[in-house]
């Protein structure tokens, strides 16, 4: 069982709509949790980085939240654009090896 | 800054051959990471260095894989001998604090 589970696996939304991606983890303790965006054929790009003591972190239209009690994080995308179509990966970084979720593939349609 | 530079961008080789992937991190960054990405396993951390010293290589799949960082501006990931199941995109990333910057990746195909 993966220690970092993301949902949904894939999501299709219309341009301009909001969406929320989920990340549930069992890795504990950890130093920080990150969300990455990966466009097809390109390397991941860091969107947000949160330590375990932070509840929310924003980066433009991207807002990540973290609930350390329930071990859940979410990435909220506001007013989606076609360029938001990508894979979004949640990564939990403990003292040792990073643990990656399988990602959520987001498709934004016009 | 040019960002993290990886070479080659694409590599096609035959099973049994030695493969060497190269990475130049961003100047001033003291952490360097090697990742592998496949459809089946997603993104996996293979090994990371701090100040040129390997810190955690528990993600290296087997002895056929080795990584070196002879200086702060260069690292290699070597696979010898290569196997078809090694086919993947290999990413190098560097960081100074928390935020990692990824290179464009090397797409490796082992026939």
PDB file of C-alpha atoms in Angstrom:
ATOM      1  CA  UNK A   1       0.000   0.000   0.000  1.00  0.00           C
ATOM      2  CA  UNK A   2       1.393   3.325  -1.060  1.00  0.00           C
ATOM      3  CA  UNK A   3       2.140   5.612   1.835  1.00  0.00           C
ATOM      4  CA  UNK A   4       0.969   8.564  -0.241  1.00  0.00           C
ATOM      5  CA  UNK A   5      -2.349   8.161  -2.032  1.00  0.00           C
ATOM      6  CA  UNK A   6      -3.764  10.728  -4.409  1.00  0.00           C
ATOM      7  CA  UNK A   7      -7.275  11.109  -5.674  1.00  0.00           C
ATOM      8  CA  UNK A   8      -8.800  11.254  -8.119  1.00  0.00           C
ATOM      9  CA  UNK A   9      -6.477   9.456 -10.530  1.00  0.00           C
ATOM     10  CA  UNK A  10      -7.736  11.662 -13.323  1.00  0.00           C
ATOM     11  CA  UNK A  11     -10.017  14.631 -13.614  1.00  0.00           C
ATOM     12  CA  UNK A  12     -11.559  16.531 -16.501  1.00  0.00           C
ATOM     13  CA  UNK A  13     -12.912  20.022 -15.952  1.00  0.00           C
ATOM     14  CA  UNK A  14     -13.994  22.953 -18.078  1.00  0.00           C
ATOM     15  CA  UNK A  15     -11.845  26.012 -18.420  1.00  0.00           C
ATOM     16  CA  UNK A  16     -12.594  28.578 -15.753  1.00  0.00           C
ATOM     17  CA  UNK A  17     -13.839  26.063 -13.202  1.00  0.00           C
ATOM     18  CA  UNK A  18     -12.199  25.341  -9.868  1.00  0.00           C
ATOM     19  CA  UNK A  19     -10.996  21.933  -8.742  1.00  0.00           C
ATOM     20  CA  UNK A  20      -9.449  20.263  -5.736  1.00  0.00           C
ATOM     21  CA  UNK A  21      -6.965  17.422  -5.734  1.00  0.00           C
ATOM     22  CA  UNK A  22      -6.477  15.250  -2.671  1.00  0.00           C
ATOM     23  CA  UNK A  23      -3.428  13.652  -1.067  1.00  0.00           C
ATOM     24  CA  UNK A  24      -3.670  11.294   1.903  1.00  0.00           C
ATOM     25  CA  UNK A  25      -0.489  10.094   3.509  1.00  0.00           C
ATOM     26  CA  UNK A  26       0.636   7.768   6.263  1.00  0.00           C
ATOM     27  CA  UNK A  27       4.279   8.822   6.315  1.00  0.00           C
ATOM     28  CA  UNK A  28       5.040  10.229   9.745  1.00  0.00           C
ATOM     29  CA  UNK A  29       6.825  12.231  10.893  1.00  0.00           C
ATOM     30  CA  UNK A  30       7.814  14.359   7.967  1.00  0.00           C
ATOM     31  CA  UNK A  31       9.669  17.563   7.391  1.00  0.00           C
ATOM     32  CA  UNK A  32       7.678  18.929   4.480  1.00  0.00           C
ATOM     33  CA  UNK A  33       5.022  18.136   1.912  1.00  0.00           C
ATOM     34  CA  UNK A  34       5.226  19.340  -1.673  1.00  0.00           C
ATOM     35  CA  UNK A  35       2.979  19.576  -4.661  1.00  0.00           C
ATOM     36  CA  UNK A  36       4.518  19.383  -8.108  1.00  0.00           C
ATOM     37  CA  UNK A  37       3.074  20.055 -11.539  1.00  0.00           C
ATOM     38  CA  UNK A  38       4.426  18.012 -14.387  1.00  0.00           C
ATOM     39  CA  UNK A  39       3.606  18.841 -17.975  1.00  0.00           C
ATOM     40  CA  UNK A  40       3.779  16.005 -20.459  1.00  0.00           C
ATOM     41  CA  UNK A  41       7.361  15.300 -21.437  1.00  0.00           C
ATOM     42  CA  UNK A  42       8.839  17.782 -18.990  1.00  0.00           C
ATOM     43  CA  UNK A  43      10.308  17.678 -15.507  1.00  0.00           C
ATOM     44  CA  UNK A  44       8.197  18.346 -12.423  1.00  0.00           C
ATOM     45  CA  UNK A  45       7.893  21.953 -11.284  1.00  0.00           C
ATOM     46  CA  UNK A  46       7.459  22.748  -7.606  1.00  0.00           C
ATOM     47  CA  UNK A  47       4.166  24.502  -6.831  1.00  0.00           C
ATOM     48  CA  UNK A  48       4.081  24.629  -3.036  1.00  0.00           C
ATOM     49  CA  UNK A  49       6.179  23.480  -0.111  1.00  0.00           C
ATOM     50  CA  UNK A  50       4.700  23.212   3.389  1.00  0.00           C
ATOM     51  CA  UNK A  51       6.251  22.177   6.656  1.00  0.00           C
ATOM     52  CA  UNK A  52       4.151  20.075   8.993  1.00  0.00           C
ATOM     53  CA  UNK A  53       3.287  23.175  11.039  1.00  0.00           C
ATOM     54  CA  UNK A  54       1.797  25.096   8.108  1.00  0.00           C
ATOM     55  CA  UNK A  55      -1.881  24.872   7.202  1.00  0.00           C
ATOM     56  CA  UNK A  56      -1.983  26.622   3.861  1.00  0.00           C
ATOM     57  CA  UNK A  57       0.328  27.907   1.170  1.00  0.00           C
ATOM     58  CA  UNK A  58      -0.610  29.756  -2.003  1.00  0.00           C
ATOM     59  CA  UNK A  59       1.141  30.197  -5.310  1.00  0.00           C
ATOM     60  CA  UNK A  60      -0.982  32.266  -7.633  1.00  0.00           C
ATOM     61  CA  UNK A  61      -4.092  30.291  -8.522  1.00  0.00           C
ATOM     62  CA  UNK A  62      -2.776  27.262  -6.639  1.00  0.00           C
ATOM     63  CA  UNK A  63      -3.540  26.873  -2.932  1.00  0.00           C
ATOM     64  CA  UNK A  64      -2.353  23.901  -0.923  1.00  0.00           C
ATOM     65  CA  UNK A  65      -3.727  22.986   2.482  1.00  0.00           C
ATOM     66  CA  UNK A  66      -2.393  20.590   5.061  1.00  0.00           C
ATOM     67  CA  UNK A  67      -4.131  18.916   7.992  1.00  0.00           C
ATOM     68  CA  UNK A  68      -1.450  17.125   9.994  1.00  0.00           C
ATOM     69  CA  UNK A  69      -4.047  15.584  12.317  1.00  0.00           C
ATOM     70  CA  UNK A  70      -5.913  13.766   9.553  1.00  0.00           C
ATOM     71  CA  UNK A  71      -2.788  13.425   7.397  1.00  0.00           C
ATOM     72  CA  UNK A  72      -4.461  15.009   4.419  1.00  0.00           C
ATOM     73  CA  UNK A  73      -3.386  17.652   1.959  1.00  0.00           C
ATOM     74  CA  UNK A  74      -5.274  19.210  -0.899  1.00  0.00           C
ATOM     75  CA  UNK A  75      -4.350  21.337  -3.870  1.00  0.00           C
ATOM     76  CA  UNK A  76      -7.032  23.770  -4.983  1.00  0.00           C
ATOM     77  CA  UNK A  77      -6.838  25.296  -8.447  1.00  0.00           C
ATOM     78  CA  UNK A  78      -8.901  28.421  -9.021  1.00  0.00           C
ATOM     79  CA  UNK A  79     -10.217  29.583 -12.371  1.00  0.00           C
ATOM     80  CA  UNK A  80      -8.551  26.796 -14.296  1.00  0.00           C
ATOM     81  CA  UNK A  81      -6.765  27.468 -17.563  1.00  0.00           C
ATOM     82  CA  UNK A  82      -5.939  25.187 -20.450  1.00  0.00           C
ATOM     83  CA  UNK A  83      -2.287  25.331 -19.373  1.00  0.00           C
ATOM     84  CA  UNK A  84      -3.219  23.699 -16.082  1.00  0.00           C
ATOM     85  CA  UNK A  85      -3.597  20.395 -17.926  1.00  0.00           C
ATOM     86  CA  UNK A  86      -0.837  18.299 -16.383  1.00  0.00           C
ATOM     87  CA  UNK A  87      -0.055  15.678 -13.803  1.00  0.00           C
ATOM     88  CA  UNK A  88      -0.006  16.867 -10.195  1.00  0.00           C
ATOM     89  CA  UNK A  89       2.183  14.938  -7.791  1.00  0.00           C
ATOM     90  CA  UNK A  90       2.126  15.027  -4.005  1.00  0.00           C
ATOM     91  CA  UNK A  91       5.423  14.290  -2.272  1.00  0.00           C
ATOM     92  CA  UNK A  92       5.947  13.728   1.434  1.00  0.00           C
ATOM     93  CA  UNK A  93       9.475  14.239   2.651  1.00  0.00           C
ATOM     94  CA  UNK A  94      10.389  12.597   5.942  1.00  0.00           C
ATOM     95  CA  UNK A  95      13.858  12.550   7.450  1.00  0.00           C
ATOM     96  CA  UNK A  96      14.788   9.799   5.027  1.00  0.00           C
ATOM     97  CA  UNK A  97      13.516   8.875   1.628  1.00  0.00           C
ATOM     98  CA  UNK A  98      10.863  10.939  -0.124  1.00  0.00           C
ATOM     99  CA  UNK A  99       7.545   9.242  -0.794  1.00  0.00           C
ATOM    100  CA  UNK A 100       5.655  10.117  -3.938  1.00  0.00           C
ATOM    101  CA  UNK A 101       2.009   9.818  -4.795  1.00  0.00           C
ATOM    102  CA  UNK A 102       1.043   8.398  -8.173  1.00  0.00           C
ATOM    103  CA  UNK A 103      -0.280  11.743  -9.281  1.00  0.00           C
ATOM    104  CA  UNK A 104      -3.571  13.124 -10.525  1.00  0.00           C
ATOM    105  CA  UNK A 105      -3.889  13.796 -14.237  1.00  0.00           C
ATOM    106  CA  UNK A 106      -5.862  16.962 -14.814  1.00  0.00           C
ATOM    107  CA  UNK A 107      -7.323  17.826 -18.192  1.00  0.00           C
ATOM    108  CA  UNK A 108      -8.828  21.266 -18.691  1.00  0.00           C
ATOM    109  CA  UNK A 109     -11.118  21.532 -21.696  1.00  0.00           C
ATOM    110  CA  UNK A 110     -12.260  24.709 -23.434  1.00  0.00           C
TER     111      UNK A 110
ATOM    112  CA  UNK B   1      21.142  30.805 -14.660  1.00  0.00           C
ATOM    113  CA  UNK B   2      20.559  28.034 -17.186  1.00  0.00           C
ATOM    114  CA  UNK B   3      18.862  25.766 -14.671  1.00  0.00           C
ATOM    115  CA  UNK B   4      19.684  22.107 -14.140  1.00  0.00           C
ATOM    116  CA  UNK B   5      21.300  20.683 -17.247  1.00  0.00           C
ATOM    117  CA  UNK B   6      21.059  17.019 -18.164  1.00  0.00           C
ATOM    118  CA  UNK B   7      22.618  15.112 -20.996  1.00  0.00           C
ATOM    119  CA  UNK B   8      21.861  13.357 -23.144  1.00  0.00           C
ATOM    120  CA  UNK B   9      18.176  14.217 -23.538  1.00  0.00           C
ATOM    121  CA  UNK B  10      17.503  10.901 -25.221  1.00  0.00           C
ATOM    122  CA  UNK B  11      19.449   7.674 -25.127  1.00  0.00           C
ATOM    123  CA  UNK B  12      18.683   4.453 -26.934  1.00  0.00           C
ATOM    124  CA  UNK B  13      20.901   1.504 -26.192  1.00  0.00           C
ATOM    125  CA  UNK B  14      20.933  -2.241 -26.321  1.00  0.00           C
ATOM    126  CA  UNK B  15      20.591  -4.542 -23.379  1.00  0.00           C
ATOM    127  CA  UNK B  16      23.912  -5.178 -21.703  1.00  0.00           C
ATOM    128  CA  UNK B  17      25.485  -1.881 -22.659  1.00  0.00           C
ATOM    129  CA  UNK B  18      26.744   0.668 -20.160  1.00  0.00           C
ATOM    130  CA  UNK B  19      24.761   3.884 -19.909  1.00  0.00           C
ATOM    131  CA  UNK B  20      25.983   7.106 -18.312  1.00  0.00           C
ATOM    132  CA  UNK B  21      23.636   9.982 -17.586  1.00  0.00           C
ATOM    133  CA  UNK B  22      25.026  13.379 -16.710  1.00  0.00           C
ATOM    134  CA  UNK B  23      23.803  16.278 -14.643  1.00  0.00           C
ATOM    135  CA  UNK B  24      25.006  19.789 -13.969  1.00  0.00           C
ATOM    136  CA  UNK B  25      23.177  21.323 -11.000  1.00  0.00           C
ATOM    137  CA  UNK B  26      22.403  24.974 -10.509  1.00  0.00           C
ATOM    138  CA  UNK B  27      25.435  26.836  -9.221  1.00  0.00           C
ATOM    139  CA  UNK B  28      25.317  27.320  -5.463  1.00  0.00           C
ATOM    140  CA  UNK B  29      22.952  24.445  -4.779  1.00  0.00           C
ATOM    141  CA  UNK B  30      24.267  21.958  -2.237  1.00  0.00           C
ATOM    142  CA  UNK B  31      21.759  19.147  -2.754  1.00  0.00           C
ATOM    143  CA  UNK B  32      21.515  16.983  -5.846  1.00  0.00           C
ATOM    144  CA  UNK B  33      18.881  14.338  -6.470  1.00  0.00           C
ATOM    145  CA  UNK B  34      18.459  11.606  -9.070  1.00  0.00           C
ATOM    146  CA  UNK B  35      14.927  10.402  -9.837  1.00  0.00           C
ATOM    147  CA  UNK B  36      13.461   7.806 -12.156  1.00  0.00           C
ATOM    148  CA  UNK B  37      10.007   8.055 -13.624  1.00  0.00           C
ATOM    149  CA  UNK B  38       8.026   5.261 -15.255  1.00  0.00           C
ATOM    150  CA  UNK B  39       4.364   4.797 -16.009  1.00  0.00           C
ATOM    151  CA  UNK B  40       4.179   1.825 -13.682  1.00  0.00           C
ATOM    152  CA  UNK B  41       6.039   3.190 -10.664  1.00  0.00           C
ATOM    153  CA  UNK B  42       5.650   6.933 -11.032  1.00  0.00           C
ATOM    154  CA  UNK B  43       8.444   9.145  -9.730  1.00  0.00           C
ATOM    155  CA  UNK B  44      11.064   7.430  -7.551  1.00  0.00           C
ATOM    156  CA  UNK B  45      13.978   8.961  -5.705  1.00  0.00           C
ATOM    157  CA  UNK B  46      17.109   6.957  -6.478  1.00  0.00           C
ATOM    158  CA  UNK B  47      19.817   8.778  -4.556  1.00  0.00           C
ATOM    159  CA  UNK B  48      20.680  12.217  -3.257  1.00  0.00           C
ATOM    160  CA  UNK B  49      23.873  14.035  -2.405  1.00  0.00           C
ATOM    161  CA  UNK B  50      24.635  16.849   0.017  1.00  0.00           C
ATOM    162  CA  UNK B  51      27.835  18.758  -0.596  1.00  0.00           C
ATOM    163  CA  UNK B  52      28.922  16.048  -3.046  1.00  0.00           C
ATOM    164  CA  UNK B  53      28.490  13.279  -0.468  1.00  0.00           C
ATOM    165  CA  UNK B  54      25.886  10.546  -1.055  1.00  0.00           C
ATOM    166  CA  UNK B  55      23.389  10.728   1.796  1.00  0.00           C
ATOM    167  CA  UNK B  56      20.717   8.199   0.912  1.00  0.00           C
ATOM    168  CA  UNK B  57      21.040   5.646  -1.863  1.00  0.00           C
ATOM    169  CA  UNK B  58      18.296   3.341  -0.625  1.00  0.00           C
ATOM    170  CA  UNK B  59      16.306   4.024  -3.760  1.00  0.00           C
ATOM    171  CA  UNK B  60      18.967   2.649  -6.091  1.00  0.00           C
ATOM    172  CA  UNK B  61      17.296  -0.459  -7.482  1.00  0.00           C
ATOM    173  CA  UNK B  62      20.307  -2.750  -7.607  1.00  0.00           C
ATOM    174  CA  UNK B  63      24.055  -2.940  -7.921  1.00  0.00           C
ATOM    175  CA  UNK B  64      23.886  -2.253 -11.618  1.00  0.00           C
ATOM    176  CA  UNK B  65      23.167   1.365 -10.728  1.00  0.00           C
ATOM    177  CA  UNK B  66      25.828   3.710  -9.398  1.00  0.00           C
ATOM    178  CA  UNK B  67      26.030   7.464  -8.963  1.00  0.00           C
ATOM    179  CA  UNK B  68      28.909   9.805  -8.381  1.00  0.00           C
ATOM    180  CA  UNK B  69      29.368  13.469  -7.686  1.00  0.00           C
ATOM    181  CA  UNK B  70      33.059  14.279  -8.088  1.00  0.00           C
ATOM    182  CA  UNK B  71      32.494  18.004  -7.607  1.00  0.00           C
ATOM    183  CA  UNK B  72      29.766  20.527  -6.909  1.00  0.00           C
ATOM    184  CA  UNK B  73      28.992  21.085 -10.568  1.00  0.00           C
ATOM    185  CA  UNK B  74      28.742  17.576 -11.962  1.00  0.00           C
ATOM    186  CA  UNK B  75      27.114  14.245 -11.244  1.00  0.00           C
ATOM    187  CA  UNK B  76      26.691  10.999 -13.151  1.00  0.00           C
ATOM    188  CA  UNK B  77      24.289   8.104 -12.928  1.00  0.00           C
ATOM    189  CA  UNK B  78      25.634   4.927 -14.470  1.00  0.00           C
ATOM    190  CA  UNK B  79      23.831   1.725 -15.335  1.00  0.00           C
ATOM    191  CA  UNK B  80      25.998  -1.277 -16.125  1.00  0.00           C
ATOM    192  CA  UNK B  81      24.796  -3.533 -17.619  1.00  0.00           C
ATOM    193  CA  UNK B  82      21.539  -1.972 -18.767  1.00  0.00           C
ATOM    194  CA  UNK B  83      18.310  -3.965 -19.040  1.00  0.00           C
ATOM    195  CA  UNK B  84      15.013  -3.234 -20.829  1.00  0.00           C
ATOM    196  CA  UNK B  85      13.286  -2.659 -17.484  1.00  0.00           C
ATOM    197  CA  UNK B  86      15.608   0.289 -16.909  1.00  0.00           C
ATOM    198  CA  UNK B  87      13.779   2.169 -19.655  1.00  0.00           C
ATOM    199  CA  UNK B  88      12.441   5.329 -18.038  1.00  0.00           C
ATOM    200  CA  UNK B  89      12.911   9.056 -17.806  1.00  0.00           C
ATOM    201  CA  UNK B  90      15.685   9.948 -15.396  1.00  0.00           C
ATOM    202  CA  UNK B  91      15.524  13.339 -13.743  1.00  0.00           C
ATOM    203  CA  UNK B  92      18.199  15.224 -11.911  1.00  0.00           C
ATOM    204  CA  UNK B  93      17.226  17.974  -9.474  1.00  0.00           C
ATOM    205  CA  UNK B  94      19.168  20.369  -7.289  1.00  0.00           C
ATOM    206  CA  UNK B  95      18.271  22.545  -4.344  1.00  0.00           C
ATOM    207  CA  UNK B  96      19.793  24.872  -1.810  1.00  0.00           C
ATOM    208  CA  UNK B  97      17.044  24.723   0.758  1.00  0.00           C
ATOM    209  CA  UNK B  98      13.622  23.218   0.311  1.00  0.00           C
ATOM    210  CA  UNK B  99      12.713  24.020  -3.235  1.00  0.00           C
ATOM    211  CA  UNK B 100      13.996  21.621  -5.840  1.00  0.00           C
ATOM    212  CA  UNK B 101      14.627  22.544  -9.426  1.00  0.00           C
ATOM    213  CA  UNK B 102      14.371  19.734 -11.909  1.00  0.00           C
ATOM    214  CA  UNK B 103      16.269  19.218 -15.116  1.00  0.00           C
ATOM    215  CA  UNK B 104      14.502  18.333 -18.367  1.00  0.00           C
ATOM    216  CA  UNK B 105      15.206  14.632 -17.898  1.00  0.00           C
ATOM    217  CA  UNK B 106      16.917  11.958 -19.956  1.00  0.00           C
ATOM    218  CA  UNK B 107      14.623   9.512 -21.713  1.00  0.00           C
ATOM    219  CA  UNK B 108      16.382   6.153 -21.684  1.00  0.00           C
ATOM    220  CA  UNK B 109      15.251   3.297 -23.880  1.00  0.00           C
ATOM    221  CA  UNK B 110      16.969  -0.054 -23.500  1.00  0.00           C
ATOM    222  CA  UNK B 111      16.186  -2.455 -26.322  1.00  0.00           C
TER     223      UNK B 111
END
